[in-house]
């Protein structure tokens, strides 16, 4: 495989680019997941009909395996004798892919320590595409995430998309296709991926979630199975649960919001933000459904945080949601915001939201106790 990138680490908190989209084990071929069968069959038919486009844009939520799918497609296209629409595993092309040394397969991702794909990387890609295939077949390029191409890199990539090499395929993977330059989107065939059905995700996740509740993992990952599996790495679950416990302590005056901000900044700010967004989203759904949850009904800290957020006036909850979306955009941008200040501001906002709801909850509980 052509070395056009330094693959980002998947460890949280390192400052490196993170991706939980590719779960291809080392020294193995990739095969599409069961929930990707319709997209796989569609592309295989295009290959059989010789109607495969020169560029694909795989779009959908993060954590459902789009990058893994792209790698599987690359392995399939570079196999010399595929069987039943999967690579044979025995030919020269498969041997090279198994060793991750196929000279006609290039992967372009942000370099270590960076969130963006830079113009020099794309220039190297352009040279790769211009050369003749070393194995006499197709050349395949995987670019992920496409929205992280900086403006110069995106403009440089346009030339390859406008004047494609005769037997090359560019596979762009995007978790936020609206952030991909419009001129790039228009030159790619869009292939959309949705969250798998819950039953499919649980069937895949359950054998892998040893010692953990797969339903809880999937709930934490908002239904994305690979993201759920990622939570088993390191102390991600502990970070999430500590955040919930810390928010409850802030709500009931047992910890200051700035102390909590200092605690959570040791982890990955994006994890904090996504947990807050998920709890707030579930609370707003609860409000819309007119459901009431009594304090103490569910002792899990995350459920208690949701309960308190559901007690927030809907207008304030929606404004806070808009702020969380804006902060997430900042964290994912190339602006390199001050993460400590962002977290401190978020924890102060959470204190304001949760404290009022917590006081009302305590008052109601005291009234109930008085009546009893």
C-alpha positions as YAML, in Angstrom:
chain: A
units: angstrom
residues:
- id: 1
  name: UNK
  ca: [0.00, 0.00, 0.00]
- id: 2
  name: UNK
  ca: [1.36, 3.38, -0.95]
- id: 3
  name: UNK
  ca: [2.36, 5.42, 2.11]
- id: 4
  name: UNK
  ca: [0.61, 8.72, 1.53]
- id: 5
  name: UNK
  ca: [-0.45, 9.19, 5.12]
- id: 6
  name: UNK
  ca: [0.35, 8.61, 8.72]
- id: 7
  name: UNK
  ca: [-2.64, 6.79, 10.15]
- id: 8
  name: UNK
  ca: [-4.11, 8.63, 13.10]
- id: 9
  name: UNK
  ca: [-4.08, 6.99, 16.50]
- id: 10
  name: UNK
  ca: [-7.41, 5.89, 17.97]
- id: 11
  name: UNK
  ca: [-6.34, 6.67, 21.51]
- id: 12
  name: UNK
  ca: [-8.32, 9.44, 23.14]
- id: 13
  name: UNK
  ca: [-6.70, 12.50, 24.60]
- id: 14
  name: UNK
  ca: [-3.52, 12.39, 22.50]
- id: 15
  name: UNK
  ca: [-4.36, 15.28, 20.18]
- id: 16
  name: UNK
  ca: [-4.01, 12.99, 17.19]
- id: 17
  name: UNK
  ca: [-6.69, 12.37, 14.62]
- id: 18
  name: UNK
  ca: [-9.14, 9.73, 15.86]
- id: 19
  name: UNK
  ca: [-11.27, 7.37, 13.83]
- id: 20
  name: UNK
  ca: [-13.45, 4.48, 14.92]
- id: 21
  name: UNK
  ca: [-14.60, 3.87, 11.37]
- id: 22
  name: UNK
  ca: [-12.09, 1.20, 10.38]
- id: 23
  name: UNK
  ca: [-12.10, -2.00, 12.42]
- id: 24
  name: UNK
  ca: [-10.13, -4.03, 9.87]
- id: 25
  name: UNK
  ca: [-7.77, -6.28, 11.90]
- id: 26
  name: UNK
  ca: [-4.07, -6.22, 10.91]
- id: 27
  name: UNK
  ca: [-3.00, -8.69, 8.22]
- id: 28
  name: UNK
  ca: [-6.54, -9.50, 7.13]
- id: 29
  name: UNK
  ca: [-8.84, -8.65, 4.28]
- id: 30
  name: UNK
  ca: [-11.87, -6.44, 4.87]
- id: 31
  name: UNK
  ca: [-15.40, -7.60, 4.18]
- id: 32
  name: UNK
  ca: [-18.51, -5.43, 4.28]
- id: 33
  name: UNK
  ca: [-20.62, -5.64, 7.43]
- id: 34
  name: UNK
  ca: [-24.02, -7.31, 7.27]
- id: 35
  name: UNK
  ca: [-25.85, -3.98, 7.52]
- id: 36
  name: UNK
  ca: [-23.95, -2.76, 4.42]
- id: 37
  name: UNK
  ca: [-25.14, -5.54, 2.13]
- id: 38
  name: UNK
  ca: [-27.40, -3.41, -0.09]
- id: 39
  name: UNK
  ca: [-24.62, -0.87, -0.77]
- id: 40
  name: UNK
  ca: [-22.15, -3.70, -1.40]
- id: 41
  name: UNK
  ca: [-24.38, -5.49, -3.88]
- id: 42
  name: UNK
  ca: [-25.11, -2.23, -5.68]
- id: 43
  name: UNK
  ca: [-21.40, -1.48, -6.22]
- id: 44
  name: UNK
  ca: [-20.56, -5.07, -7.17]
- id: 45
  name: UNK
  ca: [-23.24, -4.90, -9.84]
- id: 46
  name: UNK
  ca: [-21.76, -1.65, -11.15]
- id: 47
  name: UNK
  ca: [-18.36, -3.36, -11.31]
- id: 48
  name: UNK
  ca: [-19.89, -6.29, -13.23]
- id: 49
  name: UNK
  ca: [-21.62, -3.87, -15.63]
- id: 50
  name: UNK
  ca: [-18.42, -1.81, -15.97]
- id: 51
  name: UNK
  ca: [-20.30, 1.25, -14.74]
- id: 52
  name: UNK
  ca: [-18.32, 2.01, -11.61]
- id: 53
  name: UNK
  ca: [-17.70, 5.79, -11.39]
- id: 54
  name: UNK
  ca: [-14.24, 7.27, -10.96]
- id: 55
  name: UNK
  ca: [-15.13, 8.73, -7.55]
- id: 56
  name: UNK
  ca: [-17.44, 7.68, -4.72]
- id: 57
  name: UNK
  ca: [-18.53, 9.65, -1.66]
- id: 58
  name: UNK
  ca: [-19.50, 7.36, 1.22]
- id: 59
  name: UNK
  ca: [-21.59, 9.44, 3.61]
- id: 60
  name: UNK
  ca: [-23.30, 8.74, 6.91]
- id: 61
  name: UNK
  ca: [-22.96, 8.91, 10.69]
- id: 62
  name: UNK
  ca: [-19.63, 8.17, 12.30]
- id: 63
  name: UNK
  ca: [-19.13, 4.74, 13.80]
- id: 64
  name: UNK
  ca: [-21.01, 2.58, 11.29]
- id: 65
  name: UNK
  ca: [-18.03, 1.32, 9.28]
- id: 66
  name: UNK
  ca: [-17.84, 3.47, 6.15]
- id: 67
  name: UNK
  ca: [-14.03, 3.43, 6.12]
- id: 68
  name: UNK
  ca: [-14.05, -0.32, 6.66]
- id: 69
  name: UNK
  ca: [-16.46, -0.61, 3.71]
- id: 70
  name: UNK
  ca: [-14.13, 1.51, 1.55]
- id: 71
  name: UNK
  ca: [-11.20, -0.71, 2.44]
- id: 72
  name: UNK
  ca: [-13.28, -3.81, 1.67]
- id: 73
  name: UNK
  ca: [-14.14, -2.34, -1.74]
- id: 74
  name: UNK
  ca: [-10.46, -1.65, -2.41]
- id: 75
  name: UNK
  ca: [-9.52, -5.22, -1.50]
- id: 76
  name: UNK
  ca: [-12.27, -6.56, -3.76]
- id: 77
  name: UNK
  ca: [-11.27, -4.42, -6.75]
- id: 78
  name: UNK
  ca: [-7.60, -5.34, -6.42]
- id: 79
  name: UNK
  ca: [-8.30, -9.07, -6.14]
- id: 80
  name: UNK
  ca: [-7.36, -10.88, -9.36]
- id: 81
  name: UNK
  ca: [-10.02, -13.61, -9.04]
- id: 82
  name: UNK
  ca: [-12.87, -12.64, -6.69]
- id: 83
  name: UNK
  ca: [-15.35, -15.34, -5.70]
- id: 84
  name: UNK
  ca: [-19.02, -14.62, -5.03]
- id: 85
  name: UNK
  ca: [-18.34, -10.89, -4.88]
- id: 86
  name: UNK
  ca: [-15.62, -11.12, -2.23]
- id: 87
  name: UNK
  ca: [-11.82, -11.27, -2.61]
- id: 88
  name: UNK
  ca: [-10.39, -14.76, -3.03]
- id: 89
  name: UNK
  ca: [-7.66, -14.35, -0.39]
- id: 90
  name: UNK
  ca: [-5.12, -16.34, -2.44]
- id: 91
  name: UNK
  ca: [-4.04, -14.30, -5.45]
- id: 92
  name: UNK
  ca: [-1.09, -11.89, -5.63]
- id: 93
  name: UNK
  ca: [-3.37, -8.89, -5.10]
- id: 94
  name: UNK
  ca: [-4.87, -10.40, -1.95]
- id: 95
  name: UNK
  ca: [-1.43, -11.35, -0.62]
- id: 96
  name: UNK
  ca: [-0.29, -7.75, -1.02]
- id: 97
  name: UNK
  ca: [-3.44, -6.44, 0.67]
- id: 98
  name: UNK
  ca: [-3.01, -8.92, 3.52]
- id: 99
  name: UNK
  ca: [0.49, -7.53, 4.04]
- id: 100
  name: UNK
  ca: [-0.85, -3.93, 3.63]
- id: 101
  name: UNK
  ca: [1.80, -3.39, 0.96]
- id: 102
  name: UNK
  ca: [-0.28, -3.25, -2.21]
- id: 103
  name: UNK
  ca: [1.43, -0.64, -4.41]
- id: 104
  name: UNK
  ca: [-1.85, 0.34, -6.09]
- id: 105
  name: UNK
  ca: [-3.84, 1.06, -2.92]
- id: 106
  name: UNK
  ca: [-3.31, 4.46, -1.25]
- id: 107
  name: UNK
  ca: [-4.88, 5.80, 1.94]
- id: 108
  name: UNK
  ca: [-5.00, 9.53, 2.66]
- id: 109
  name: UNK
  ca: [-5.78, 10.65, 6.23]
- id: 110
  name: UNK
  ca: [-4.68, 13.53, 8.45]
- id: 111
  name: UNK
  ca: [-1.10, 13.18, 9.57]
- id: 112
  name: UNK
  ca: [-0.37, 12.39, 13.18]
- id: 113
  name: UNK
  ca: [-0.99, 15.44, 15.35]
- id: 114
  name: UNK
  ca: [-3.21, 17.13, 12.77]
- id: 115
  name: UNK
  ca: [-6.92, 17.21, 12.00]
- id: 116
  name: UNK
  ca: [-6.55, 18.29, 8.39]
- id: 117
  name: UNK
  ca: [-5.45, 16.74, 5.12]
- id: 118
  name: UNK
  ca: [-2.90, 19.10, 3.59]
- id: 119
  name: UNK
  ca: [-2.06, 20.10, 0.05]
- id: 120
  name: UNK
  ca: [1.31, 18.33, 0.03]
- id: 121
  name: UNK
  ca: [-0.48, 15.07, 0.78]
- id: 122
  name: UNK
  ca: [-2.84, 15.63, -2.14]
- id: 123
  name: UNK
  ca: [0.08, 16.48, -4.43]
- id: 124
  name: UNK
  ca: [1.62, 13.13, -3.54]
- id: 125
  name: UNK
  ca: [-1.71, 11.53, -4.33]
- id: 126
  name: UNK
  ca: [-1.84, 13.27, -7.71]
- id: 127
  name: UNK
  ca: [1.56, 11.79, -8.59]
- id: 128
  name: UNK
  ca: [0.38, 8.35, -7.49]
- id: 129
  name: UNK
  ca: [-2.72, 8.56, -9.70]
- id: 130
  name: UNK
  ca: [-0.71, 9.75, -12.71]
- id: 131
  name: UNK
  ca: [1.58, 6.71, -12.62]
- id: 132
  name: UNK
  ca: [0.83, 3.40, -14.29]
- id: 133
  name: UNK
  ca: [-0.59, 0.69, -12.06]
- id: 134
  name: UNK
  ca: [2.27, -1.50, -10.81]
- id: 135
  name: UNK
  ca: [0.12, -4.64, -10.86]
- id: 136
  name: UNK
  ca: [-1.44, -3.87, -14.22]
- id: 137
  name: UNK
  ca: [-4.96, -3.33, -12.88]
- id: 138
  name: UNK
  ca: [-6.85, -0.68, -11.03]
- id: 139
  name: UNK
  ca: [-5.52, 1.96, -8.62]
- id: 140
  name: UNK
  ca: [-7.63, 2.67, -5.52]
- id: 141
  name: UNK
  ca: [-7.44, 5.71, -3.25]
- id: 142
  name: UNK
  ca: [-9.21, 6.02, 0.12]
- id: 143
  name: UNK
  ca: [-9.58, 9.57, 1.51]
- id: 144
  name: UNK
  ca: [-10.96, 9.92, 5.04]
- id: 145
  name: UNK
  ca: [-12.49, 12.12, 6.31]
- id: 146
  name: UNK
  ca: [-13.18, 14.16, 3.18]
- id: 147
  name: UNK
  ca: [-14.46, 17.13, 5.19]
- id: 148
  name: UNK
  ca: [-10.99, 17.50, 6.71]
- id: 149
  name: UNK
  ca: [-9.37, 18.47, 3.43]
- id: 150
  name: UNK
  ca: [-8.24, 22.05, 3.95]
- id: 151
  name: UNK
  ca: [-9.20, 24.55, 1.26]
- id: 152
  name: UNK
  ca: [-5.93, 24.26, -0.67]
- id: 153
  name: UNK
  ca: [-5.96, 20.46, -0.52]
- id: 154
  name: UNK
  ca: [-9.60, 20.36, -1.65]
- id: 155
  name: UNK
  ca: [-8.85, 22.60, -4.63]
- id: 156
  name: UNK
  ca: [-5.84, 20.45, -5.53]
- id: 157
  name: UNK
  ca: [-8.00, 17.32, -5.40]
- id: 158
  name: UNK
  ca: [-10.49, 18.83, -7.85]
- id: 159
  name: UNK
  ca: [-8.07, 18.35, -10.74]
- id: 160
  name: UNK
  ca: [-7.91, 14.60, -10.13]
- id: 161
  name: UNK
  ca: [-11.70, 14.50, -9.93]
- id: 162
  name: UNK
  ca: [-12.16, 16.58, -13.09]
- id: 163
  name: UNK
  ca: [-9.53, 14.68, -15.09]
- id: 164
  name: UNK
  ca: [-9.63, 11.14, -13.66]
- id: 165
  name: UNK
  ca: [-7.08, 8.55, -14.65]
- id: 166
  name: UNK
  ca: [-8.56, 5.83, -16.82]
- id: 167
  name: UNK
  ca: [-8.45, 3.04, -14.26]
- id: 168
  name: UNK
  ca: [-8.42, 4.74, -10.87]
- id: 169
  name: UNK
  ca: [-11.10, 4.92, -8.20]
- id: 170
  name: UNK
  ca: [-11.17, 7.61, -5.52]
- id: 171
  name: UNK
  ca: [-13.25, 6.66, -2.45]
- id: 172
  name: UNK
  ca: [-14.02, 9.63, -0.23]
- id: 173
  name: UNK
  ca: [-15.45, 8.91, 3.22]
- id: 174
  name: UNK
  ca: [-17.37, 11.65, 5.00]
- id: 175
  name: UNK
  ca: [-19.07, 11.81, 8.38]
- id: 176
  name: UNK
  ca: [-20.41, 15.32, 7.58]
- id: 177
  name: UNK
  ca: [-20.98, 15.55, 3.79]
- id: 178
  name: UNK
  ca: [-22.44, 19.06, 4.05]
- id: 179
  name: UNK
  ca: [-18.95, 20.22, 5.09]
- id: 180
  name: UNK
  ca: [-17.32, 18.78, 1.97]
- id: 181
  name: UNK
  ca: [-16.68, 21.36, -0.75]
- id: 182
  name: UNK
  ca: [-19.70, 21.44, -3.07]
- id: 183
  name: UNK
  ca: [-17.55, 21.12, -6.20]
- id: 184
  name: UNK
  ca: [-16.05, 17.93, -4.81]
- id: 185
  name: UNK
  ca: [-19.45, 16.49, -3.85]
- id: 186
  name: UNK
  ca: [-20.81, 17.16, -7.32]
- id: 187
  name: UNK
  ca: [-18.00, 15.14, -8.94]
- id: 188
  name: UNK
  ca: [-18.59, 12.03, -6.82]
- id: 189
  name: UNK
  ca: [-21.33, 9.44, -6.86]
- id: 190
  name: UNK
  ca: [-23.01, 9.57, -3.46]
- id: 191
  name: UNK
  ca: [-23.46, 6.35, -1.51]
- id: 192
  name: UNK
  ca: [-25.37, 6.90, 1.73]
- id: 193
  name: UNK
  ca: [-25.16, 4.79, 4.88]
- id: 194
  name: UNK
  ca: [-27.69, 4.95, 7.71]
- id: 195
  name: UNK
  ca: [-27.48, 3.64, 11.25]
- id: 196
  name: UNK
  ca: [-28.08, -0.13, 11.24]
- id: 197
  name: UNK
  ca: [-31.25, -1.52, 12.72]
- id: 198
  name: UNK
  ca: [-30.83, -2.09, 16.45]
- id: 199
  name: UNK
  ca: [-31.19, -5.87, 16.10]
- id: 200
  name: UNK
  ca: [-28.39, -6.01, 13.53]
- id: 201
  name: UNK
  ca: [-26.10, -3.91, 15.71]
- id: 202
  name: UNK
  ca: [-26.77, -5.99, 18.82]
- id: 203
  name: UNK
  ca: [-26.23, -9.26, 16.95]
- id: 204
  name: UNK
  ca: [-22.79, -8.01, 15.87]
- id: 205
  name: UNK
  ca: [-21.87, -6.28, 19.14]
- id: 206
  name: UNK
  ca: [-23.01, -8.82, 21.75]
- id: 207
  name: UNK
  ca: [-20.25, -11.43, 21.18]
- id: 208
  name: UNK
  ca: [-17.62, -8.66, 21.32]
- id: 209
  name: UNK
  ca: [-18.93, -6.85, 24.41]
- id: 210
  name: UNK
  ca: [-17.53, -9.32, 26.94]
- id: 211
  name: UNK
  ca: [-18.41, -8.24, 30.46]
- id: 212
  name: UNK
  ca: [-20.47, -5.24, 29.31]
- id: 213
  name: UNK
  ca: [-24.14, -4.67, 28.55]
- id: 214
  name: UNK
  ca: [-24.37, -4.32, 24.73]
- id: 215
  name: UNK
  ca: [-27.67, -2.42, 25.03]
- id: 216
  name: UNK
  ca: [-26.02, 0.17, 27.25]
- id: 217
  name: UNK
  ca: [-22.99, 0.43, 24.96]
- id: 218
  name: UNK
  ca: [-25.21, 0.93, 21.92]
- id: 219
  name: UNK
  ca: [-27.26, 3.54, 23.75]
- id: 220
  name: UNK
  ca: [-24.09, 5.42, 24.70]
- id: 221
  name: UNK
  ca: [-23.01, 5.35, 21.03]
- id: 222
  name: UNK
  ca: [-26.39, 6.62, 19.75]
- id: 223
  name: UNK
  ca: [-26.89, 3.39, 17.81]
- id: 224
  name: UNK
  ca: [-23.51, 3.29, 16.02]
- id: 225
  name: UNK
  ca: [-22.07, -0.22, 16.52]
- id: 226
  name: UNK
  ca: [-18.37, 0.51, 15.89]
- id: 227
  name: UNK
  ca: [-18.57, 3.55, 18.13]
- id: 228
  name: UNK
  ca: [-20.13, 1.31, 20.80]
- id: 229
  name: UNK
  ca: [-17.24, -1.12, 20.49]
- id: 230
  name: UNK
  ca: [-14.78, 1.76, 20.75]
- id: 231
  name: UNK
  ca: [-16.14, 2.54, 24.22]
- id: 232
  name: UNK
  ca: [-14.56, -0.68, 25.47]
- id: 233
  name: UNK
  ca: [-11.08, 0.73, 24.74]
- id: 234
  name: UNK
  ca: [-9.26, 2.32, 27.65]
- id: 235
  name: UNK
  ca: [-11.37, 4.20, 30.19]
- id: 236
  name: UNK
  ca: [-13.93, 5.81, 27.89]
- id: 237
  name: UNK
  ca: [-16.93, 4.38, 29.76]
- id: 238
  name: UNK
  ca: [-15.43, 5.46, 33.08]
- id: 239
  name: UNK
  ca: [-14.93, 8.99, 31.70]
- id: 240
  name: UNK
  ca: [-18.56, 9.14, 30.62]
- id: 241
  name: UNK
  ca: [-19.89, 7.84, 33.92]
- id: 242
  name: UNK
  ca: [-17.59, 10.16, 35.90]
- id: 243
  name: UNK
  ca: [-18.96, 13.09, 33.88]
- id: 244
  name: UNK
  ca: [-22.53, 12.15, 34.78]
- id: 245
  name: UNK
  ca: [-21.66, 11.78, 38.47]
- id: 246
  name: UNK
  ca: [-19.80, 15.10, 38.35]
- id: 247
  name: UNK
  ca: [-22.78, 16.88, 36.79]
- id: 248
  name: UNK
  ca: [-25.04, 15.56, 39.55]
- id: 249
  name: UNK
  ca: [-22.54, 16.80, 42.15]
- id: 250
  name: UNK
  ca: [-22.58, 20.24, 40.47]
- id: 251
  name: UNK
  ca: [-26.39, 20.23, 40.31]
- id: 252
  name: UNK
  ca: [-26.74, 19.54, 44.04]
- id: 253
  name: UNK
  ca: [-23.98, 21.95, 45.10]
- id: 254
  name: UNK
  ca: [-21.42, 19.32, 46.05]
- id: 255
  name: UNK
  ca: [-18.82, 20.39, 43.45]
- id: 256
  name: UNK
  ca: [-18.11, 23.62, 41.59]
- id: 257
  name: UNK
  ca: [-18.52, 23.67, 37.80]
- id: 258
  name: UNK
  ca: [-14.93, 24.88, 37.37]
- id: 259
  name: UNK
  ca: [-13.64, 21.93, 39.38]
- id: 260
  name: UNK
  ca: [-15.59, 19.58, 37.14]
- id: 261
  name: UNK
  ca: [-14.24, 21.33, 34.02]
- id: 262
  name: UNK
  ca: [-10.72, 20.78, 35.34]
- id: 263
  name: UNK
  ca: [-11.48, 17.09, 35.95]
- id: 264
  name: UNK
  ca: [-12.98, 16.36, 32.52]
- id: 265
  name: UNK
  ca: [-10.35, 18.24, 30.48]
- id: 266
  name: UNK
  ca: [-7.91, 15.41, 31.21]
- id: 267
  name: UNK
  ca: [-9.91, 13.27, 28.80]
- id: 268
  name: UNK
  ca: [-11.18, 14.00, 25.33]
- id: 269
  name: UNK
  ca: [-13.41, 17.14, 25.15]
- id: 270
  name: UNK
  ca: [-15.33, 15.71, 22.21]
- id: 271
  name: UNK
  ca: [-16.42, 12.78, 24.38]
- id: 272
  name: UNK
  ca: [-17.76, 15.23, 26.98]
- id: 273
  name: UNK
  ca: [-19.61, 17.20, 24.32]
- id: 274
  name: UNK
  ca: [-21.17, 14.17, 22.65]
- id: 275
  name: UNK
  ca: [-22.34, 12.78, 26.00]
- id: 276
  name: UNK
  ca: [-23.97, 16.11, 26.85]
- id: 277
  name: UNK
  ca: [-25.64, 16.25, 23.44]
- id: 278
  name: UNK
  ca: [-26.99, 12.73, 23.81]
- id: 279
  name: UNK
  ca: [-28.39, 13.32, 27.31]
- id: 280
  name: UNK
  ca: [-29.95, 16.63, 26.27]
- id: 281
  name: UNK
  ca: [-31.44, 15.10, 23.12]
- id: 282
  name: UNK
  ca: [-33.03, 12.29, 25.12]
- id: 283
  name: UNK
  ca: [-34.34, 14.83, 27.65]
- id: 284
  name: UNK
  ca: [-35.92, 16.92, 24.89]
- id: 285
  name: UNK
  ca: [-37.56, 13.82, 23.42]
- id: 286
  name: UNK
  ca: [-38.91, 13.07, 26.87]
- id: 287
  name: UNK
  ca: [-40.34, 16.60, 27.04]
- id: 288
  name: UNK
  ca: [-41.95, 16.29, 23.61]
- id: 289
  name: UNK
  ca: [-43.51, 12.95, 24.53]
- id: 290
  name: UNK
  ca: [-44.91, 14.45, 27.72]
- id: 291
  name: UNK
  ca: [-43.26, 11.76, 29.84]
- id: 292
  name: UNK
  ca: [-42.54, 12.33, 33.51]
- id: 293
  name: UNK
  ca: [-39.74, 10.54, 35.32]
- id: 294
  name: UNK
  ca: [-39.70, 10.69, 39.10]
- id: 295
  name: UNK
  ca: [-36.43, 11.40, 40.85]
- id: 296
  name: UNK
  ca: [-34.93, 8.23, 42.20]
- id: 297
  name: UNK
  ca: [-36.87, 6.01, 39.80]
- id: 298
  name: UNK
  ca: [-33.64, 5.15, 38.01]
- id: 299
  name: UNK
  ca: [-30.50, 5.45, 40.09]
- id: 300
  name: UNK
  ca: [-28.07, 5.40, 37.16]
- id: 301
  name: UNK
  ca: [-26.25, 8.80, 37.11]
- id: 302
  name: UNK
  ca: [-26.77, 9.22, 33.37]
- id: 303
  name: UNK
  ca: [-30.53, 8.75, 33.73]
- id: 304
  name: UNK
  ca: [-30.59, 11.22, 36.62]
- id: 305
  name: UNK
  ca: [-28.79, 13.81, 34.46]
- id: 306
  name: UNK
  ca: [-31.38, 13.25, 31.73]
- id: 307
  name: UNK
  ca: [-34.15, 13.67, 34.30]
- id: 308
  name: UNK
  ca: [-32.76, 17.01, 35.45]
- id: 309
  name: UNK
  ca: [-32.27, 18.21, 31.87]
- id: 310
  name: UNK
  ca: [-35.87, 17.24, 31.09]
- id: 311
  name: UNK
  ca: [-36.92, 19.63, 33.87]
- id: 312
  name: UNK
  ca: [-35.31, 22.54, 32.04]
- id: 313
  name: UNK
  ca: [-37.72, 24.87, 30.18]
- id: 314
  name: UNK
  ca: [-37.81, 23.79, 26.54]
- id: 315
  name: UNK
  ca: [-36.79, 27.21, 25.17]
- id: 316
  name: UNK
  ca: [-33.63, 27.18, 27.32]
- id: 317
  name: UNK
  ca: [-32.92, 23.55, 26.44]
- id: 318
  name: UNK
  ca: [-33.07, 24.34, 22.71]
- id: 319
  name: UNK
  ca: [-30.74, 27.31, 23.14]
- id: 320
  name: UNK
  ca: [-28.29, 25.10, 24.99]
- id: 321
  name: UNK
  ca: [-28.55, 22.53, 22.18]
- id: 322
  name: UNK
  ca: [-27.66, 25.19, 19.63]
- id: 323
  name: UNK
  ca: [-24.64, 26.13, 21.74]
- id: 324
  name: UNK
  ca: [-23.49, 22.50, 21.96]
- id: 325
  name: UNK
  ca: [-23.72, 22.19, 18.18]
- id: 326
  name: UNK
  ca: [-21.64, 25.36, 17.75]
- id: 327
  name: UNK
  ca: [-19.02, 24.13, 20.24]
- id: 328
  name: UNK
  ca: [-18.80, 20.77, 18.47]
- id: 329
  name: UNK
  ca: [-18.24, 22.59, 15.20]
- id: 330
  name: UNK
  ca: [-15.41, 24.53, 16.84]
- id: 331
  name: UNK
  ca: [-13.78, 21.38, 18.22]
- id: 332
  name: UNK
  ca: [-13.91, 19.69, 14.83]
- id: 333
  name: UNK
  ca: [-12.69, 22.74, 12.94]
- id: 334
  name: UNK
  ca: [-9.17, 23.76, 12.11]
- id: 335
  name: UNK
  ca: [-9.43, 26.80, 14.42]
- id: 336
  name: UNK
  ca: [-7.79, 25.02, 17.39]
- id: 337
  name: UNK
  ca: [-9.99, 26.60, 20.10]
- id: 338
  name: UNK
  ca: [-8.99, 26.81, 23.76]
- id: 339
  name: UNK
  ca: [-10.53, 23.56, 25.01]
- id: 340
  name: UNK
  ca: [-10.18, 24.42, 28.69]
- id: 341
  name: UNK
  ca: [-12.16, 27.65, 28.28]
- id: 342
  name: UNK
  ca: [-14.81, 25.84, 26.24]
- id: 343
  name: UNK
  ca: [-15.21, 23.17, 28.91]
- id: 344
  name: UNK
  ca: [-15.37, 25.73, 31.70]
- id: 345
  name: UNK
  ca: [-18.09, 27.63, 29.87]
- id: 346
  name: UNK
  ca: [-20.05, 24.43, 29.22]
- id: 347
  name: UNK
  ca: [-19.83, 23.33, 32.86]
- id: 348
  name: UNK
  ca: [-21.02, 26.77, 34.01]
- id: 349
  name: UNK
  ca: [-23.96, 26.48, 31.61]
- id: 350
  name: UNK
  ca: [-24.71, 22.97, 32.88]
- id: 351
  name: UNK
  ca: [-24.64, 24.28, 36.45]
- id: 352
  name: UNK
  ca: [-27.19, 26.96, 35.59]
- id: 353
  name: UNK
  ca: [-29.48, 24.45, 33.85]
- id: 354
  name: UNK
  ca: [-29.20, 21.58, 36.29]
- id: 355
  name: UNK
  ca: [-29.14, 23.54, 39.55]
- id: 356
  name: UNK
  ca: [-32.61, 25.04, 39.05]
- id: 357
  name: UNK
  ca: [-34.06, 21.66, 38.11]
- id: 358
  name: UNK
  ca: [-32.33, 20.00, 41.08]
- id: 359
  name: UNK
  ca: [-33.78, 22.56, 43.53]
- id: 360
  name: UNK
  ca: [-37.28, 21.95, 42.16]
- id: 361
  name: UNK
  ca: [-36.73, 18.20, 42.42]
- id: 362
  name: UNK
  ca: [-35.65, 18.46, 46.05]
- id: 363
  name: UNK
  ca: [-38.65, 20.67, 46.85]
- id: 364
  name: UNK
  ca: [-41.07, 18.20, 45.30]
- id: 365
  name: UNK
  ca: [-39.44, 15.32, 47.16]
- id: 366
  name: UNK
  ca: [-39.71, 17.18, 50.46]
- id: 367
  name: UNK
  ca: [-43.42, 17.84, 49.82]
- id: 368
  name: UNK
  ca: [-43.98, 14.15, 49.10]
- id: 369
  name: UNK
  ca: [-42.13, 13.16, 52.26]
- id: 370
  name: UNK
  ca: [-44.19, 15.67, 54.25]
- id: 371
  name: UNK
  ca: [-47.45, 14.22, 52.96]
- id: 372
  name: UNK
  ca: [-46.29, 10.71, 53.77]
...
